[in-house]
XYZ file of C-alpha atoms in Angstrom:
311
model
C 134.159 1.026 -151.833
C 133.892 -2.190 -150.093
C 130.709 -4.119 -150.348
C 130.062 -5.733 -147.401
C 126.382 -4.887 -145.928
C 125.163 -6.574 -143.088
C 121.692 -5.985 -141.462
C 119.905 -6.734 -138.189
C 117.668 -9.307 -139.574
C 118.103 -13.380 -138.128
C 114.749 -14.979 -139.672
C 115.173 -15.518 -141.832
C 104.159 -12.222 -170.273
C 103.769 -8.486 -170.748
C 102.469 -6.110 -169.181
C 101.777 -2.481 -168.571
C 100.773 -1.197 -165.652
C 98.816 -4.446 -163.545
C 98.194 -7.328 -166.284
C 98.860 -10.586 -166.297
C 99.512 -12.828 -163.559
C 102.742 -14.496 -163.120
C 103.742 -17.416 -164.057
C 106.078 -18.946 -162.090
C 107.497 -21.651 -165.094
C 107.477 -18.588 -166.992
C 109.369 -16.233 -164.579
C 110.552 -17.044 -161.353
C 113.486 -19.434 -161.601
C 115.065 -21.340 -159.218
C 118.105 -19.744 -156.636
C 120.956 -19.223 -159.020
C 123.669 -16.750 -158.772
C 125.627 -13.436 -158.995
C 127.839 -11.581 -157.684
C 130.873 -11.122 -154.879
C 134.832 -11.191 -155.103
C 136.896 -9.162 -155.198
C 140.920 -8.463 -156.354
C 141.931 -6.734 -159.702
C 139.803 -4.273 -161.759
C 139.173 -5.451 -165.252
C 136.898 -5.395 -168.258
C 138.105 -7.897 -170.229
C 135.809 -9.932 -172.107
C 134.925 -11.312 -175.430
C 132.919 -10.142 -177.987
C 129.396 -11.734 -178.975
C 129.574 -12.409 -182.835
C 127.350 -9.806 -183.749
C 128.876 -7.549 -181.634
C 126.054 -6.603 -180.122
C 127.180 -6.943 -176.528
C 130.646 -7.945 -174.677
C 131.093 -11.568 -172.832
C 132.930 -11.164 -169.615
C 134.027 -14.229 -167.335
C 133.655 -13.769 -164.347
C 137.349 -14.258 -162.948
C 137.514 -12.633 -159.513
C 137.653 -8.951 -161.184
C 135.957 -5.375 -160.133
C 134.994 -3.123 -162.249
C 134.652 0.481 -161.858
C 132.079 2.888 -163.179
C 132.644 6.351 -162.585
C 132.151 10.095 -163.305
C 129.990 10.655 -166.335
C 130.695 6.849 -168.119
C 128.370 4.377 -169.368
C 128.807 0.942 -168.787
C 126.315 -1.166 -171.116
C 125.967 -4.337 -173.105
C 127.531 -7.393 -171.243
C 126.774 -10.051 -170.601
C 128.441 -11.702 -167.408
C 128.975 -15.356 -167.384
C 128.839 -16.512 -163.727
C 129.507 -20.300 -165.097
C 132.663 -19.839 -164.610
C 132.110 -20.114 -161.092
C 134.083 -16.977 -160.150
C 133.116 -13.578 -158.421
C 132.815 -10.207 -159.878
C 131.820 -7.020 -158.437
C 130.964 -4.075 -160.082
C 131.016 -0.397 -158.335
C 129.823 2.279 -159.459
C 130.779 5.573 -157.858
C 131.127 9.604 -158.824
C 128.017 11.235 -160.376
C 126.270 11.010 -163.607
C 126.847 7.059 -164.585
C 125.080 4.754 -166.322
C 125.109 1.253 -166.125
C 122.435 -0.529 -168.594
C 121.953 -3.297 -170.668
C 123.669 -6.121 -168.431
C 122.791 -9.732 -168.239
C 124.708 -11.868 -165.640
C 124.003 -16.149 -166.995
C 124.661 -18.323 -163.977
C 124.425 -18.414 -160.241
C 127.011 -17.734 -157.873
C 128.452 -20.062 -155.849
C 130.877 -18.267 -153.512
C 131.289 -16.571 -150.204
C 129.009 -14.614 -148.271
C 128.475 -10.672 -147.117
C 128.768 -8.824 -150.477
C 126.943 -8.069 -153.363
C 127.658 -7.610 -157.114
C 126.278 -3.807 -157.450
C 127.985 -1.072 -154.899
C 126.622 2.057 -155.321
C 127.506 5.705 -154.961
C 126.025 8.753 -156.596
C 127.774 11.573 -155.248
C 125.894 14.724 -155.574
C 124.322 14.171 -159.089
C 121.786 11.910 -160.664
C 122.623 8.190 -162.608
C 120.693 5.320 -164.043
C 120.776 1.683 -163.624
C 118.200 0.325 -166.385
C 117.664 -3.767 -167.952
C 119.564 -5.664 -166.024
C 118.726 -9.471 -165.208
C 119.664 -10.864 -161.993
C 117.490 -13.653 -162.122
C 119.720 -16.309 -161.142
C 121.122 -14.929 -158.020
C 122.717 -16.658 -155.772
C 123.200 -19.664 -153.851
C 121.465 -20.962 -151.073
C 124.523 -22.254 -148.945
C 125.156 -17.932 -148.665
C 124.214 -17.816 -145.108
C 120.560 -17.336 -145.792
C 120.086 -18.418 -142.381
C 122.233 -15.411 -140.518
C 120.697 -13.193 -142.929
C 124.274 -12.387 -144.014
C 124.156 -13.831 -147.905
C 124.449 -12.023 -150.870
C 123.344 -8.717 -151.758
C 122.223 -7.765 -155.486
C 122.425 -3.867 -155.335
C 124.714 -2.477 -151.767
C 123.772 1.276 -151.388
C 126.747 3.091 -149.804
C 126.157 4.993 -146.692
C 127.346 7.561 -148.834
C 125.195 7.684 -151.175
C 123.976 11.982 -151.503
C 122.199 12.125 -155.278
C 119.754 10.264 -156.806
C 119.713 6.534 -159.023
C 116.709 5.690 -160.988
C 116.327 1.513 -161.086
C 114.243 0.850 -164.002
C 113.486 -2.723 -165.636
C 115.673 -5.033 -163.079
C 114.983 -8.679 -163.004
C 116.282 -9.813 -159.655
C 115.492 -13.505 -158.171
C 116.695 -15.940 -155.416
C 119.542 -14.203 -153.588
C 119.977 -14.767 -150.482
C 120.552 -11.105 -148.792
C 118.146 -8.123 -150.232
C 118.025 -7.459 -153.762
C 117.914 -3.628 -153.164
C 119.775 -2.736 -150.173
C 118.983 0.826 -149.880
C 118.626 2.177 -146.126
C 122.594 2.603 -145.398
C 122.071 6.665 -146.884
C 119.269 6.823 -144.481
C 121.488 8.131 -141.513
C 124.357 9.137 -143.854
C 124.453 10.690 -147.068
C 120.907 11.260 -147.558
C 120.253 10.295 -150.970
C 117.155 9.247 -153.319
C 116.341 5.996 -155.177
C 113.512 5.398 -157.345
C 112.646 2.101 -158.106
C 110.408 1.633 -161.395
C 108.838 -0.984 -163.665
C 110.957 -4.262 -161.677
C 110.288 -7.555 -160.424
C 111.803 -9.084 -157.437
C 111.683 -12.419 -155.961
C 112.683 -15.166 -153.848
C 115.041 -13.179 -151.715
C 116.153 -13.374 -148.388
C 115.799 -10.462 -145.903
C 113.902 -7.918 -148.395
C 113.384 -7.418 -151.740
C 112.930 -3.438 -151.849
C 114.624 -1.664 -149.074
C 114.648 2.149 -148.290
C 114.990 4.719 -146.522
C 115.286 7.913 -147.347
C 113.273 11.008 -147.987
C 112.045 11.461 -151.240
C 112.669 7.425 -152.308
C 110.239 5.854 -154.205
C 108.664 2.409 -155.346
C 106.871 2.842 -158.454
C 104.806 0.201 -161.016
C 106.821 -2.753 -159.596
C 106.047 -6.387 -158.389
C 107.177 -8.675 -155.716
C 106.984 -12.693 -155.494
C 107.610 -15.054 -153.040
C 106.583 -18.802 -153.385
C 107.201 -21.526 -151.323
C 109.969 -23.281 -152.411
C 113.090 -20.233 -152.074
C 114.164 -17.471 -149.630
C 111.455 -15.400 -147.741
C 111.974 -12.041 -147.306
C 110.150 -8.978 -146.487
C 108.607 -7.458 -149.570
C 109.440 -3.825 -149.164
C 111.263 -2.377 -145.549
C 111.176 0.897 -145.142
C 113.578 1.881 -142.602
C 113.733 5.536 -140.578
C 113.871 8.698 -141.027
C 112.655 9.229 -144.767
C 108.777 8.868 -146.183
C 108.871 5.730 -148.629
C 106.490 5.623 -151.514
C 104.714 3.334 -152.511
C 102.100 3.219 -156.140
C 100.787 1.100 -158.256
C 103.103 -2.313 -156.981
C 101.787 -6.076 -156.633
C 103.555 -8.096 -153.330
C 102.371 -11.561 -153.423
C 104.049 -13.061 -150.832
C 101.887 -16.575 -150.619
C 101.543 -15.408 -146.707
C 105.534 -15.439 -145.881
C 107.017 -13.057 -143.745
C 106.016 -9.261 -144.522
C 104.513 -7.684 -147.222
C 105.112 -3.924 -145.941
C 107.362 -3.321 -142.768
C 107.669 -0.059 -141.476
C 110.594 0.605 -138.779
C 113.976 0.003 -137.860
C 116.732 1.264 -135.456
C 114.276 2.931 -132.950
C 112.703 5.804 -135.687
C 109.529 6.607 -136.696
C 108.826 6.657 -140.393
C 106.179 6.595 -142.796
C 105.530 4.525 -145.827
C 102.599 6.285 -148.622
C 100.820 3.308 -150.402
C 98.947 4.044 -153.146
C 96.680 2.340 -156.222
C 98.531 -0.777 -154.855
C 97.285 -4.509 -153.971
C 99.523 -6.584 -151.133
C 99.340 -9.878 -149.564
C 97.117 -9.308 -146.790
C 97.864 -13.042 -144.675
C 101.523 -11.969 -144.608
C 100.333 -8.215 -143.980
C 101.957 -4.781 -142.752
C 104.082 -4.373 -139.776
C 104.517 -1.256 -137.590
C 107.070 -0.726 -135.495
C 109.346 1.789 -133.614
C 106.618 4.376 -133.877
C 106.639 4.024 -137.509
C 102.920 4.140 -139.972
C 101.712 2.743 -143.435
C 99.457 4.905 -145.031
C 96.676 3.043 -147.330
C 95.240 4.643 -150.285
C 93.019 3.087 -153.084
C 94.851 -0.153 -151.512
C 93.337 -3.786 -151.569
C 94.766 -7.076 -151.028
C 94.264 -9.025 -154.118
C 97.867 -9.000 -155.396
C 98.360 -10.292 -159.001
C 102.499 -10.402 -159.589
C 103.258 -9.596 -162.787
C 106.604 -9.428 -164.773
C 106.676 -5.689 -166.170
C 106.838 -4.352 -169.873
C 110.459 -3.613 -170.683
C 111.980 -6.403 -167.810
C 114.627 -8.697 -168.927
C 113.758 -12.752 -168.413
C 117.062 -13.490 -169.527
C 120.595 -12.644 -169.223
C 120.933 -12.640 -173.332
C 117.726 -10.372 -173.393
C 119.419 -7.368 -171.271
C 122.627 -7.439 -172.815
C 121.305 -7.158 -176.338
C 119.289 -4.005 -174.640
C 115.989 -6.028 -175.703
């Protein structure tokens, strides 16, 4: 269960459905933190006064989410400047509701979500990651922190609905490991990403899916790829905004020597930082344009407070 991805890379107000367009004071906040560690598995924490969700420092623990649980309602205080990791692995979890308040200032090479569904189908839903992590995380080697580390053997299916995930300095969804491996499905839905380092949205896998989302990059934190989808799977892609201010890659298409495919649909995509096809690999426009308008979507935490009260 050890979280350490790595990749190949060196370079480094409500909506529904395509509304408003972002605000940066309003929504993208500068590189803050999350997640790492490592050591002794805990859940110990103290209770918000209207018990309405658990405060956990973040001390160095992991926490473990497995068959059938639910995990909701904390809010992780990062403050502290310690790590915390949580993994979640067996089939049929849920892990909703979480809020992590801080940045992280620690080591480099893991990530504060590994992930495992093993055969069945689990949700991940409101979290806010909007902090994320520091920049001194190796942005440069492309080795820095990870928000969500798919395992390689990962063989069901997670839905990721309503995740706020900003400045870290790895991918915020690192989800091509089950590509070669275990085979199995994400679905990505109704999230914002931005300001990371590497990519924001990566997949690879047959049936795996990026649905009503949006994608920022400005030009003051980490640069990454909008959404990389790696070989052998057919990504898609509908209804998304990637604004990427004409920084690296709005839609990459390739990796490791395979051929893949990547279905856009009903979507709009910063067309000076444009699509990249490579290792025999093809993006497939439909009803496409390139007049992105990023957008935070209905039901997204902005805070860490916000998700853990499930708001």
């Amino acid at each position: 269960m050890a979280q350490y991805p790595r990749t190949s890379e060196t370079d480094a107000s409500q909506t529904t459905g395509r509304n408003t367009e972002l605000s940066r004071r309003s929504y993208v906040q500068s590189i803050a933190a999350v997640a790492t560690g490592a050591a002794a598995l805990g859940t110990v924490g103290t209770a918000a006064a209207d018990d309405d969700y658990e405060v956990i420092e973040a001390s160095g623990q992991t926490i473990q989410v497995g068959d059938g649980e639910t995990w909701e309602n904390k809010l992780i205080d990062m403050t502290t400047g310690g790590d915390i990791i949580i993994n979640a692995y067996g089939s049929d979890w849920t892990i909703r509701n979480i809020g992590f308040d801080g940045r992280n200032t620690s080591g480099t090479g893991s990530a504060t979500f590994g992930v495992c569904e093993e055969g069945g189908s689990s949700t991940i839903e409101n979290i806010y990651l909007g902090d994320g992590s520091n920049e001194q995380n190796g942005a440069s080697t492309g080795h820095g922190q990870t928000a969500f580390w798919v395992d390689p053997d990962h063989s069901g299916h997670v839905d990721f609905q309503h995740l706020n995930i900003q400045g870290f300095a790895d991918n915020a969804i690192y989800g091509s490991a089950p590509g070669n491996a275990g085979g199995g499905t994400l679905h990505i839905d109704e999230s914002f990403a931005a300001n990371c380092h590497v990519s924001h949205f990566r997949l690879a896998t047959e049936g795996s899916k990026v649905t009503n989302s949006s994608i920022y990059v400005d030009d003051e934190d980490y640069a990454g790829r909008g959404i990389w989808a790696w070989a052998p799977g057919t990504i898609e892609v509908e209804n998304c905004q990637i604004e990427m201010n004409g920084h690296h890659t709005a839609i990459d298409a390739g990796a490791n020597g395979n051929g893949t495919t990547v279905d856009v649909i009903d979507c709009e995509y910063d067309d000076e930082a444009g699509i990249a096809e490579h290792d025999g690999s093809t993006v497939e426009l439909e009803d496409t344009g390139t007049d992105p308008e990023p957008y935070v979507p209905d039901g997204v935490p902005t805070s860490a407070e916000e998700a853990a009260l499930g708001e």
